[in-house]
CSV table of C-alpha atoms and ligand atoms in Angstrom, one decimal:
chain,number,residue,atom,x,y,z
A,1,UNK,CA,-13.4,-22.6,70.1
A,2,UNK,CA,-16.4,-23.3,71.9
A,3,UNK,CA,-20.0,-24.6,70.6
A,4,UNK,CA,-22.9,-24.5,73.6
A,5,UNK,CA,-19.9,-24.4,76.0
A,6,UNK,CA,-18.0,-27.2,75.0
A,7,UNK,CA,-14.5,-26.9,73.1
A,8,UNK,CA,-14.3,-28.3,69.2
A,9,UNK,CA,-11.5,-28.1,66.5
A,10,UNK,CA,-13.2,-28.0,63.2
A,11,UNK,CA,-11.8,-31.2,62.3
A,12,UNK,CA,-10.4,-33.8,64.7
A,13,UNK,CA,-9.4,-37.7,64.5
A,14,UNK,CA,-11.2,-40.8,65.7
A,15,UNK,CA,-8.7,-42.9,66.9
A,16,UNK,CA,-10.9,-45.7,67.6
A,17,UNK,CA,-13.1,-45.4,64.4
A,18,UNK,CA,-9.7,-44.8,62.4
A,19,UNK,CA,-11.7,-41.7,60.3
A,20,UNK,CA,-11.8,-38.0,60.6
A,21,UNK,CA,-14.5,-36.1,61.9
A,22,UNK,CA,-15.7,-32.7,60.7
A,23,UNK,CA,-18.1,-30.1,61.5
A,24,UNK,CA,-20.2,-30.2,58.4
A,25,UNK,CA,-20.2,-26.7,57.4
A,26,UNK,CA,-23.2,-27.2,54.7
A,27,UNK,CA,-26.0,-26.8,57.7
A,28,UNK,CA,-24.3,-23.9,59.9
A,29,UNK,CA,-26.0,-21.9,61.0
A,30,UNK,CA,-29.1,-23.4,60.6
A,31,UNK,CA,-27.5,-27.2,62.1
A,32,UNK,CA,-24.9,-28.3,64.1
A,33,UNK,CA,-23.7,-31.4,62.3
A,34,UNK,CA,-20.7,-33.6,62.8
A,35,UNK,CA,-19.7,-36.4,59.8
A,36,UNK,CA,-17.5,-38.8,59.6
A,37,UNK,CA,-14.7,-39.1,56.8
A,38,UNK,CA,-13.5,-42.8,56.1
A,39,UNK,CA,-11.9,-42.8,52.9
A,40,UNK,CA,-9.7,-40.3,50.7
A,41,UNK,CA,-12.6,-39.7,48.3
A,42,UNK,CA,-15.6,-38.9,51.4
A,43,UNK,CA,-12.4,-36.0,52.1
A,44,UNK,CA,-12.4,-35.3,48.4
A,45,UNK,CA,-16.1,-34.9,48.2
A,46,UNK,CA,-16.0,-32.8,51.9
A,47,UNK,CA,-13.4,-30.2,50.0
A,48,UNK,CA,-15.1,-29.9,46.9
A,49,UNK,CA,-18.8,-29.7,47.9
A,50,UNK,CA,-17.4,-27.1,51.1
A,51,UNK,CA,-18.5,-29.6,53.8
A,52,UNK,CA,-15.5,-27.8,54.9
A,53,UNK,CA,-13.7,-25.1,53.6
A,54,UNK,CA,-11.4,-22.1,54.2
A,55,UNK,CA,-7.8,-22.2,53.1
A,56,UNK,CA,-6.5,-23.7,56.2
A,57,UNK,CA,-8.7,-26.3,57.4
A,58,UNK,CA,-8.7,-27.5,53.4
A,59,UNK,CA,-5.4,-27.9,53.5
A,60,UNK,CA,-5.6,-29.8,57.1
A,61,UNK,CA,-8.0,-32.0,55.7
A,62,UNK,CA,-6.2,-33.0,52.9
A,63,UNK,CA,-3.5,-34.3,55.0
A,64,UNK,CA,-6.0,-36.5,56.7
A,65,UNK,CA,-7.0,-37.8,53.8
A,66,UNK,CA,-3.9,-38.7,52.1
A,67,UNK,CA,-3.7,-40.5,56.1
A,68,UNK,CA,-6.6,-42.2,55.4
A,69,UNK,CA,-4.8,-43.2,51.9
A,70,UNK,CA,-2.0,-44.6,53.2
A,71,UNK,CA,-3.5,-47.0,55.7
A,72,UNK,CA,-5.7,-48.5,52.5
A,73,UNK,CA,-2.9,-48.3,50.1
A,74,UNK,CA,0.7,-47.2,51.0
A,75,UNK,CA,2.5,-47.9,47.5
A,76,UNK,CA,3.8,-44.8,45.2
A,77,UNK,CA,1.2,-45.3,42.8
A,78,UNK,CA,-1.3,-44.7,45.6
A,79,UNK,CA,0.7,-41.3,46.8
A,80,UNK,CA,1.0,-39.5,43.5
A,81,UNK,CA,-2.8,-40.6,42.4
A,82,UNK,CA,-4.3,-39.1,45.9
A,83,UNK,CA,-2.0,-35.8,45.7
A,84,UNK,CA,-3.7,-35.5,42.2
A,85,UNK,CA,-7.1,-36.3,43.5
A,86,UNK,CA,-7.2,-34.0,46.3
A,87,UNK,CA,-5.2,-30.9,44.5
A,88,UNK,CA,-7.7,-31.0,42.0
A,89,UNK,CA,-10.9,-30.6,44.4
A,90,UNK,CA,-10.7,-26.4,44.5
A,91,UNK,CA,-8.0,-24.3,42.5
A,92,UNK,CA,-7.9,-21.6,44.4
A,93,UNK,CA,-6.7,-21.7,48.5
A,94,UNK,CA,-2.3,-22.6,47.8
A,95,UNK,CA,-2.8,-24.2,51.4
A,96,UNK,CA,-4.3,-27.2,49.7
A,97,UNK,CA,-1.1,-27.7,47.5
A,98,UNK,CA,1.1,-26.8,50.4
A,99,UNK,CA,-0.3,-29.5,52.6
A,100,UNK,CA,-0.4,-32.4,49.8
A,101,UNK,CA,3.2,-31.5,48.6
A,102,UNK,CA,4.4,-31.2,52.1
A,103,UNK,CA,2.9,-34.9,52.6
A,104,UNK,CA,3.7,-36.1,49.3
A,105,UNK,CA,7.7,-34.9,50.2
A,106,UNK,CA,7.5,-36.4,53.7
A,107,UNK,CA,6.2,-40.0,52.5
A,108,UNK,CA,7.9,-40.7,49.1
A,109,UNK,CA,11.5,-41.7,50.8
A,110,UNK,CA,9.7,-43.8,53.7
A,111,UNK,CA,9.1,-47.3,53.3
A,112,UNK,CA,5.7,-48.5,52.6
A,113,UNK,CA,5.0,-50.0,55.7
A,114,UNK,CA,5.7,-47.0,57.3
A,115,UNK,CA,3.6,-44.4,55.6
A,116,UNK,CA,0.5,-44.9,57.3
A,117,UNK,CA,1.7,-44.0,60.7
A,118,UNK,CA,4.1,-41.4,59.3
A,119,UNK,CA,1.0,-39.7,57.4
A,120,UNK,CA,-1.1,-39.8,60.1
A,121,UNK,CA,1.5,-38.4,62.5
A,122,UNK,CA,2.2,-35.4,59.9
A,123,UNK,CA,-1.8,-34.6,59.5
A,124,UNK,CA,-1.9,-34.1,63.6
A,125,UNK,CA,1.3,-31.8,62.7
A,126,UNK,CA,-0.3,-30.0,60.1
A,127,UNK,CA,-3.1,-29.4,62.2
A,128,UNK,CA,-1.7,-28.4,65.6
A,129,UNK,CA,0.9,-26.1,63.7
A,130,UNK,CA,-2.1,-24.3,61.9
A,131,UNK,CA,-3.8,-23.6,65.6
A,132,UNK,CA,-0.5,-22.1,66.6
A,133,UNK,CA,-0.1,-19.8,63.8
A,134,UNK,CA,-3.4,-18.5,64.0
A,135,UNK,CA,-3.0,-18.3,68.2
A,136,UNK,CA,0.2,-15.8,67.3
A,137,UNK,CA,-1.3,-14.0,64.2
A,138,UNK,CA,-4.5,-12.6,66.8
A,139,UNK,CA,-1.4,-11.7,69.4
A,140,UNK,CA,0.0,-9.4,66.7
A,141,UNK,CA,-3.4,-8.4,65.2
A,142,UNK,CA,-4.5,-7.5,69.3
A,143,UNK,CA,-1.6,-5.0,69.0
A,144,UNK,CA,-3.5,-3.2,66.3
A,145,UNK,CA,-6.9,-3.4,67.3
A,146,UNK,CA,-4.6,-1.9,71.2
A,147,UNK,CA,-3.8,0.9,69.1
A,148,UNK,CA,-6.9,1.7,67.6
A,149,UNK,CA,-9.1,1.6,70.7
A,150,UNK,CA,-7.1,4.6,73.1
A,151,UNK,CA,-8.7,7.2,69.6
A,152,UNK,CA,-11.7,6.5,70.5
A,153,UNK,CA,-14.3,8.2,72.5
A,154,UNK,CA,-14.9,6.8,76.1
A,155,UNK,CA,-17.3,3.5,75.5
A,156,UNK,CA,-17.0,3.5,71.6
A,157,UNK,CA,-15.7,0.7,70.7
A,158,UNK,CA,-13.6,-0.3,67.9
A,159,UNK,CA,-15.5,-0.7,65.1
A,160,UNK,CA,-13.8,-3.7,62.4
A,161,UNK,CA,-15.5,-5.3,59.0
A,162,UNK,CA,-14.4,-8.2,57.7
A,163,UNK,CA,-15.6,-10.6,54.4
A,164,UNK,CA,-16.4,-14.1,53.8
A,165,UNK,CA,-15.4,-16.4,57.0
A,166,UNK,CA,-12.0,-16.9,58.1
A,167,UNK,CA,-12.9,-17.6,61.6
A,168,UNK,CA,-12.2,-20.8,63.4
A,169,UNK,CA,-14.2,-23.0,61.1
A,170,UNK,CA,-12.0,-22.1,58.1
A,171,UNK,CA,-9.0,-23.3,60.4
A,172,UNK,CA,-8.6,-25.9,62.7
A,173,UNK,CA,-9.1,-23.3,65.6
A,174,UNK,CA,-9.1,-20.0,66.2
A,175,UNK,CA,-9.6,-18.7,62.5
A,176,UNK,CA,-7.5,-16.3,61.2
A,177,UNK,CA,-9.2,-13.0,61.0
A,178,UNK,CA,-10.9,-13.8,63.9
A,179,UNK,CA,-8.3,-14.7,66.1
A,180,UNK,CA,-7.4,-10.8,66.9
A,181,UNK,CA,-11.2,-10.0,67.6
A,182,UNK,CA,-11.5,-13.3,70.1
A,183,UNK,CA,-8.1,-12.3,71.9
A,184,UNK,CA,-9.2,-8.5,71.8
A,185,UNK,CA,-12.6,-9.4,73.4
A,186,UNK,CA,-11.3,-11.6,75.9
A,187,UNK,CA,-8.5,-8.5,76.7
A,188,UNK,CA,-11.5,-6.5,77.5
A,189,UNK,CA,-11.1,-4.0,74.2
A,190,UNK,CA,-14.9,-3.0,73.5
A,191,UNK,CA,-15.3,-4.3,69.9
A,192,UNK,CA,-18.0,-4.1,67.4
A,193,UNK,CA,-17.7,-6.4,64.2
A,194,UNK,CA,-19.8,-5.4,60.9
A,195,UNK,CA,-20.0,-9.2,58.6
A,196,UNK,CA,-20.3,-8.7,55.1
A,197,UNK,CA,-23.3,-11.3,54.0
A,198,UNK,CA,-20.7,-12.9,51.6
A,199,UNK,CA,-23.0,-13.6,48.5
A,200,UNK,CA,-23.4,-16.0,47.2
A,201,UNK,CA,-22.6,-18.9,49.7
A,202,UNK,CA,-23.0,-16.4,52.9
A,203,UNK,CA,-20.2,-17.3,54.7
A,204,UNK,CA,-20.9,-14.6,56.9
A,205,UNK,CA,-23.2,-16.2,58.2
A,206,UNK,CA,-21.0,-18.7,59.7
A,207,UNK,CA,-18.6,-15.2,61.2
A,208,UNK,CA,-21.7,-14.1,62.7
A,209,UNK,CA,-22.5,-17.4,64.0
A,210,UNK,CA,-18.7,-17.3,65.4
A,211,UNK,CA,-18.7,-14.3,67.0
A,212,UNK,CA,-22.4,-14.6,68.5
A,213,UNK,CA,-21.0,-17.7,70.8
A,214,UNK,CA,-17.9,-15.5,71.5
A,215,UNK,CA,-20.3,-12.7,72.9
A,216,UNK,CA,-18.5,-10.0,70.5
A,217,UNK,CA,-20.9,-7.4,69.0
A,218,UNK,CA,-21.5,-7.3,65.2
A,219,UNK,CA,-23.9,-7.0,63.2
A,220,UNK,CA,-24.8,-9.1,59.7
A,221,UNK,CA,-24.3,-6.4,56.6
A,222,UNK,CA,-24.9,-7.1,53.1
A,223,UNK,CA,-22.2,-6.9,51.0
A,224,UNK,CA,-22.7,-3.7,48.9
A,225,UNK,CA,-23.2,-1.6,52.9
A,226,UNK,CA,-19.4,-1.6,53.4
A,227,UNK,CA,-18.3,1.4,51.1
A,228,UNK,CA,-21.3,3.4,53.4
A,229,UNK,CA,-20.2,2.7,56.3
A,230,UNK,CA,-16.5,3.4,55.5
A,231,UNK,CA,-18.0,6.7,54.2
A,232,UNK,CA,-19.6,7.2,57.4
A,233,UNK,CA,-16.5,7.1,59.4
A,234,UNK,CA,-18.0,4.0,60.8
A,235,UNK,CA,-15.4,1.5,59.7
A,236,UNK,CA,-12.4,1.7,61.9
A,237,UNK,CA,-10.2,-1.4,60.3
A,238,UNK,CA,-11.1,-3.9,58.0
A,239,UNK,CA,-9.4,-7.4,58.5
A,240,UNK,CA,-9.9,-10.2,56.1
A,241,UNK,CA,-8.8,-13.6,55.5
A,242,UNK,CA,-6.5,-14.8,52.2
A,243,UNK,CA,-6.4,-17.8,50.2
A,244,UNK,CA,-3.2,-17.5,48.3
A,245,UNK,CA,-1.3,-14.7,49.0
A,246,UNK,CA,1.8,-14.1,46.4
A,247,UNK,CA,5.5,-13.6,47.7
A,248,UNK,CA,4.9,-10.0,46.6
A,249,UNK,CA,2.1,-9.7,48.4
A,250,UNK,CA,-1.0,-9.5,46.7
A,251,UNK,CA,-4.2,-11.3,48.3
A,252,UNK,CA,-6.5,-13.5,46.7
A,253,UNK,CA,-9.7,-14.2,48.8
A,254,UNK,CA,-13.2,-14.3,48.5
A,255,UNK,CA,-15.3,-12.8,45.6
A,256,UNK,CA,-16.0,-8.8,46.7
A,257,UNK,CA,-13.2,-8.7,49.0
A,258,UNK,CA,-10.9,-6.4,46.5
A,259,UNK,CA,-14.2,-3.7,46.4
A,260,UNK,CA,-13.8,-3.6,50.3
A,261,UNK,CA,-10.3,-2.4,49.6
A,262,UNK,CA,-11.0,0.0,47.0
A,263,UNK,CA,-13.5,1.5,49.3
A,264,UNK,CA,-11.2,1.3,52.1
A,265,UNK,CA,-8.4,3.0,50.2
A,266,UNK,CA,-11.1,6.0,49.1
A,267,UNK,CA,-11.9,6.1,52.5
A,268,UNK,CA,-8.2,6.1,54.4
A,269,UNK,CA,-9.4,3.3,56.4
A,270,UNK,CA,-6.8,0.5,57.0
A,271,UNK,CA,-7.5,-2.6,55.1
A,272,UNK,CA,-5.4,-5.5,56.7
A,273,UNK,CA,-4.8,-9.3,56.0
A,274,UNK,CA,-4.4,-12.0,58.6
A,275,UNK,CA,-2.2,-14.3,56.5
A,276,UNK,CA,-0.8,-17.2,57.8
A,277,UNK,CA,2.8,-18.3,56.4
A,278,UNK,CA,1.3,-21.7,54.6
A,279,UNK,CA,-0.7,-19.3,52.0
A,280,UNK,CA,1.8,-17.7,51.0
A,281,UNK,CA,2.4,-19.2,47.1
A,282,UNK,CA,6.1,-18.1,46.8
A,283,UNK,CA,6.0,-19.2,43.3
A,284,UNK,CA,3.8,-16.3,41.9
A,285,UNK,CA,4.3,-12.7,42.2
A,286,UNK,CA,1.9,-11.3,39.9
A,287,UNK,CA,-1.5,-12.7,41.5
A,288,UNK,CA,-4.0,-10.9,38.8
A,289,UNK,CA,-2.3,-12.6,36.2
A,290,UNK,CA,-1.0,-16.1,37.6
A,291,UNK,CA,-3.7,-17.0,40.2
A,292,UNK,CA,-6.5,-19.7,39.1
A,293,UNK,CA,-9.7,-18.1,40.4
A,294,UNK,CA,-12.4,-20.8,41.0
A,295,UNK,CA,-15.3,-20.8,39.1
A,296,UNK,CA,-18.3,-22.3,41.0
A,297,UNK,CA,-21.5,-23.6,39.8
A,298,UNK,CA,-24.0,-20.6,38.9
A,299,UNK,CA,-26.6,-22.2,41.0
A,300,UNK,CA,-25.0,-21.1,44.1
A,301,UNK,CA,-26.0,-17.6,42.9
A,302,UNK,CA,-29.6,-18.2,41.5
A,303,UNK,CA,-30.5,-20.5,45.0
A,304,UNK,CA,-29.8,-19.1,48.6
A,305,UNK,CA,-30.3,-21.9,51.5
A,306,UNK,CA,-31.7,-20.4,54.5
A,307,UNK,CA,-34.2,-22.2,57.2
A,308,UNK,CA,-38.1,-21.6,56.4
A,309,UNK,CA,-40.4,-20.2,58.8
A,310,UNK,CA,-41.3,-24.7,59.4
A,311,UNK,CA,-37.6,-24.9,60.8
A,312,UNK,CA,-36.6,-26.5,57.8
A,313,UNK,CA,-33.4,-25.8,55.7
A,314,UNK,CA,-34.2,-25.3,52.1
A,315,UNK,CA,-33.2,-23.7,49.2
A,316,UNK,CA,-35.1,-21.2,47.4
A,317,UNK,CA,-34.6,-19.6,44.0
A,318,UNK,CA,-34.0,-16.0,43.6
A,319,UNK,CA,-33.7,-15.3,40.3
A,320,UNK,CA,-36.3,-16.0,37.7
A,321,UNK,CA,-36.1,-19.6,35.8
A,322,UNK,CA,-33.4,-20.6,33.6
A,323,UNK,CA,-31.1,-17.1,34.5
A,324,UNK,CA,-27.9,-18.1,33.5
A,325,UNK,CA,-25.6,-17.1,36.2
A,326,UNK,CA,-21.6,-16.2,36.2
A,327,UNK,CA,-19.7,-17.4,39.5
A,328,UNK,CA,-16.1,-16.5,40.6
A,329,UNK,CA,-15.5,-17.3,43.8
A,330,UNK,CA,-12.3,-15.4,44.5
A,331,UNK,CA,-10.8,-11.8,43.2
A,332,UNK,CA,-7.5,-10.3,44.2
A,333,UNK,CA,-6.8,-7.4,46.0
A,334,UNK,CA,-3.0,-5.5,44.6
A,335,UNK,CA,-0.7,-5.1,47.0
A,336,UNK,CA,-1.0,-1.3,46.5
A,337,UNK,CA,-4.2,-1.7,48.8
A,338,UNK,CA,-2.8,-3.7,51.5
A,339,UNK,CA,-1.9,-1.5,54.8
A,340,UNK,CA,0.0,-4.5,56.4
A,341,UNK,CA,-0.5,-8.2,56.6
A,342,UNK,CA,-0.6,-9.9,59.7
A,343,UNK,CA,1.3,-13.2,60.1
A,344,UNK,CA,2.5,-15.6,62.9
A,345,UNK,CA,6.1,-14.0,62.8
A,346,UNK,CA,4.6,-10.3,63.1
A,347,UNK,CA,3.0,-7.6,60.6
A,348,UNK,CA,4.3,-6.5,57.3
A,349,UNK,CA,4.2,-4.5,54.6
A,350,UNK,CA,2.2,-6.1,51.6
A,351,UNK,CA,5.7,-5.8,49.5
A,352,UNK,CA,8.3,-8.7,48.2
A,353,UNK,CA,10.7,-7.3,50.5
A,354,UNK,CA,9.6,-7.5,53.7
A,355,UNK,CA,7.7,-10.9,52.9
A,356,UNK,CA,11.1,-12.2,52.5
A,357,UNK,CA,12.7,-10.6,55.3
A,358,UNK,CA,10.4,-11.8,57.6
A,359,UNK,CA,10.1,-15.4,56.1
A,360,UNK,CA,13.9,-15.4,54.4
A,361,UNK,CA,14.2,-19.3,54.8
A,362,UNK,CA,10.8,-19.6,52.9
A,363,UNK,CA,11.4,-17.0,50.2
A,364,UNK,CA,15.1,-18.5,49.6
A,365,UNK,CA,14.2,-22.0,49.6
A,366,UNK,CA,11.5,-21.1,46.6
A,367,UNK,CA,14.3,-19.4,44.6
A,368,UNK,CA,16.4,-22.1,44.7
A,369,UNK,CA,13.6,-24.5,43.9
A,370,UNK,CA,12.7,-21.7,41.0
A,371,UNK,CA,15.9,-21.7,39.6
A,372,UNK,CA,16.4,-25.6,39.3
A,373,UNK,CA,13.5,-25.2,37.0
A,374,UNK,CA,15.5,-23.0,34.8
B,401,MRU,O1,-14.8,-20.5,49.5
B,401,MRU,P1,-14.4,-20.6,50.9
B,401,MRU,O2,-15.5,-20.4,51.9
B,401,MRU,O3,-13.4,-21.7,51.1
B,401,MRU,O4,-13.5,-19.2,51.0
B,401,MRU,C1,-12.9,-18.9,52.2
B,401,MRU,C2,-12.2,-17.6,52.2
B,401,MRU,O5,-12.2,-16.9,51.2
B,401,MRU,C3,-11.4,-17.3,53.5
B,401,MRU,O6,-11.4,-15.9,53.6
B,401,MRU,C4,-10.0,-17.8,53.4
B,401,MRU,O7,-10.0,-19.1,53.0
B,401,MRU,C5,-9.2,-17.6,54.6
B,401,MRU,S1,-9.8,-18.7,55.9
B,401,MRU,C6,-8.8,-18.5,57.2
């Protein structure tokens, strides 16, 4: 998408330097930074500390790195040890063990001196693939946003809330619950986007930032307004992002997103998940139960970063000194609350059944991987 008119992927590759770049997410939307990742653990360190983040673009990354890898050191000691390294940056978003195992597979039956190319070849994969899923999955989340806007009154527009940041950013390009809202504003559907703040890292801030250089109308909400609004009848569909869904569809994502679907649910509004096909985790079904939910450092909830009135970017403490503080950075939503979920092959119920049915290569190939196991 575009920054100041000119088109960036959130992560690209320096052919000439032999690194990745990034768009260091740390200083949006206070700074526009690019950095420069030269080594598997500068990617290691850019996961864990959320220079980038999102389930997609971590994964993407991670296949950069294990790139980067290769070229240093392309021996099977050198593969398992950076799959490790890398998986066990953040728990949480399944794209990251998608990505690694997906390389890990590729690369184990090549010869050594052909891994570096081959892994650098697959992270270009990885990443073009994930900017054609998310291209597909706003064509099928237009359709709904298409159906929405003719119940409206003349000039209202349709009025969508959505949590945390899955916009472009948190994928190579186009985001994922973002994707529909870019395509439905460039179709000419009048759109109005409420962005949950997304304590305590306010990655809404980043959505907001998104949508402002997209000229779509929103408007920055802290988290406990949704429930309100949805009250209000002011809430016409909520989409959100996922970090791991499971193959019966239940969706992990951000911290407060399962209260936006409890609200929804009270309210009748329809609470839907742009989920592309690499976070689906086909191994788990039960996602309350089996899902690791990331525990971040409690600092990110006692200190807020924000840009002083002097222009610069500090943090500040909000809570008094010494507050111990308690930080999970993810909670599932049960399928029961899911009206569909929007993926690159089309929209589904949140149910086992038509996960597999519309991904039947995907869900059988886990079986049979499930049952050697046995
Ligand atoms: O902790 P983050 O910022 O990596 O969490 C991001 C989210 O929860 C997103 O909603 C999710 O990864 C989907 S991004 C397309």
């Amino acid at each position: 998408m575009k920054v100041a008119g000119r088109h960036y992927r959130s992560l690209w590759w320096d052919g000439d330097a032999g690194t990745l770049r990034i768009i260091d997410q740390r200083w949006l939307p206070h700074d526009f930074r690019i950095a420069e990742l030269r080594t598997l653990d500068d990617c290691a360190v850019a996961i864990r500390e959320m220079w980038v983040r999102g389930a997609p673009l971590i994964g993407a990354t991670a296949a950069y790195a294990m790139a980067l890898k290769m070229h240093d050191d392309p021996s099977d000691d050198a593969l398992a040890r950076a799959r490790d390294e890398l998986h066990a940056t953040r728990p949480t978003a399944v794209n990251l063990r998608w990505a690694l195992d997906r390389c890990r597979d590729a690369l184990a039956s090549l010869p050594y001196s052909a891994r570096a190319e081959a892994a650098l070849v697959l992270a270009h994969d990885i990443a073009d693939e994930d900017v054609e899923i998310n291209r597909r999955i706003g064509e099928h989340g237009l359709a709904i946003i298409r159906e929405i806007a003719p119940r409206k009154a003349a000039g209202e527009p349709v009025r969508m809330l959505t949590h945390c940041n899955a916009g472009w950013l948190a994928t190579v390009d186009w985001g994922t619950a973002t994707s529909p809202m870019f395509q439905a504003h460039d179709a000419g559907v009048p759109l109005h986007v409420w962005v949950d703040e997304t304590r305590p890292r306010n990655q809404g801030a980043l959505t907001a930032w998104e949508l402002a250089s997209h000229g779509i109308a929103h408007a920055y909400i802290v988290d406990n307004a949704g429930g309100h609004l949805m009250q209000r009848g002011l809430v016409d569909m909520v989409l959100v992002g996922t970090d791991r869904t499971t193959r019966r569809g239940d969706v992990c994502n951000k911290i407060g997103t399962y209260l936006k679907a409890l609200a929804a649910h009270d309210n009748g509004v329809p609470f839907y998940v742009a989920l592309p096909s690499p976070t689906i985790d086909w191994t788990v079904a039960d996602g309350i139960a089996d899902i690791p939910i990331e525990e971040r450092s409690a600092r990110e909830t006692t200190h807020v970063l924000g840009r002083t009135g002097a222009g610069d970017i500090e943090h500040v403490m909000v809570a008094p000194e010494g507050t111990p503080g308690g930080n999970p950075a993810f909670d599932v939503t049960p399928n029961h609350l899911v009206t569909g979920l929007i993926t690159e092959r089309g929209v589904c119920d949140a149910s086992a059944e038509a996960l597999s049915s519309l991904f039947p290569e995907r869900a059988d190939a886990a079986a049979g991987s499930q049952q050697g196991l046995s």
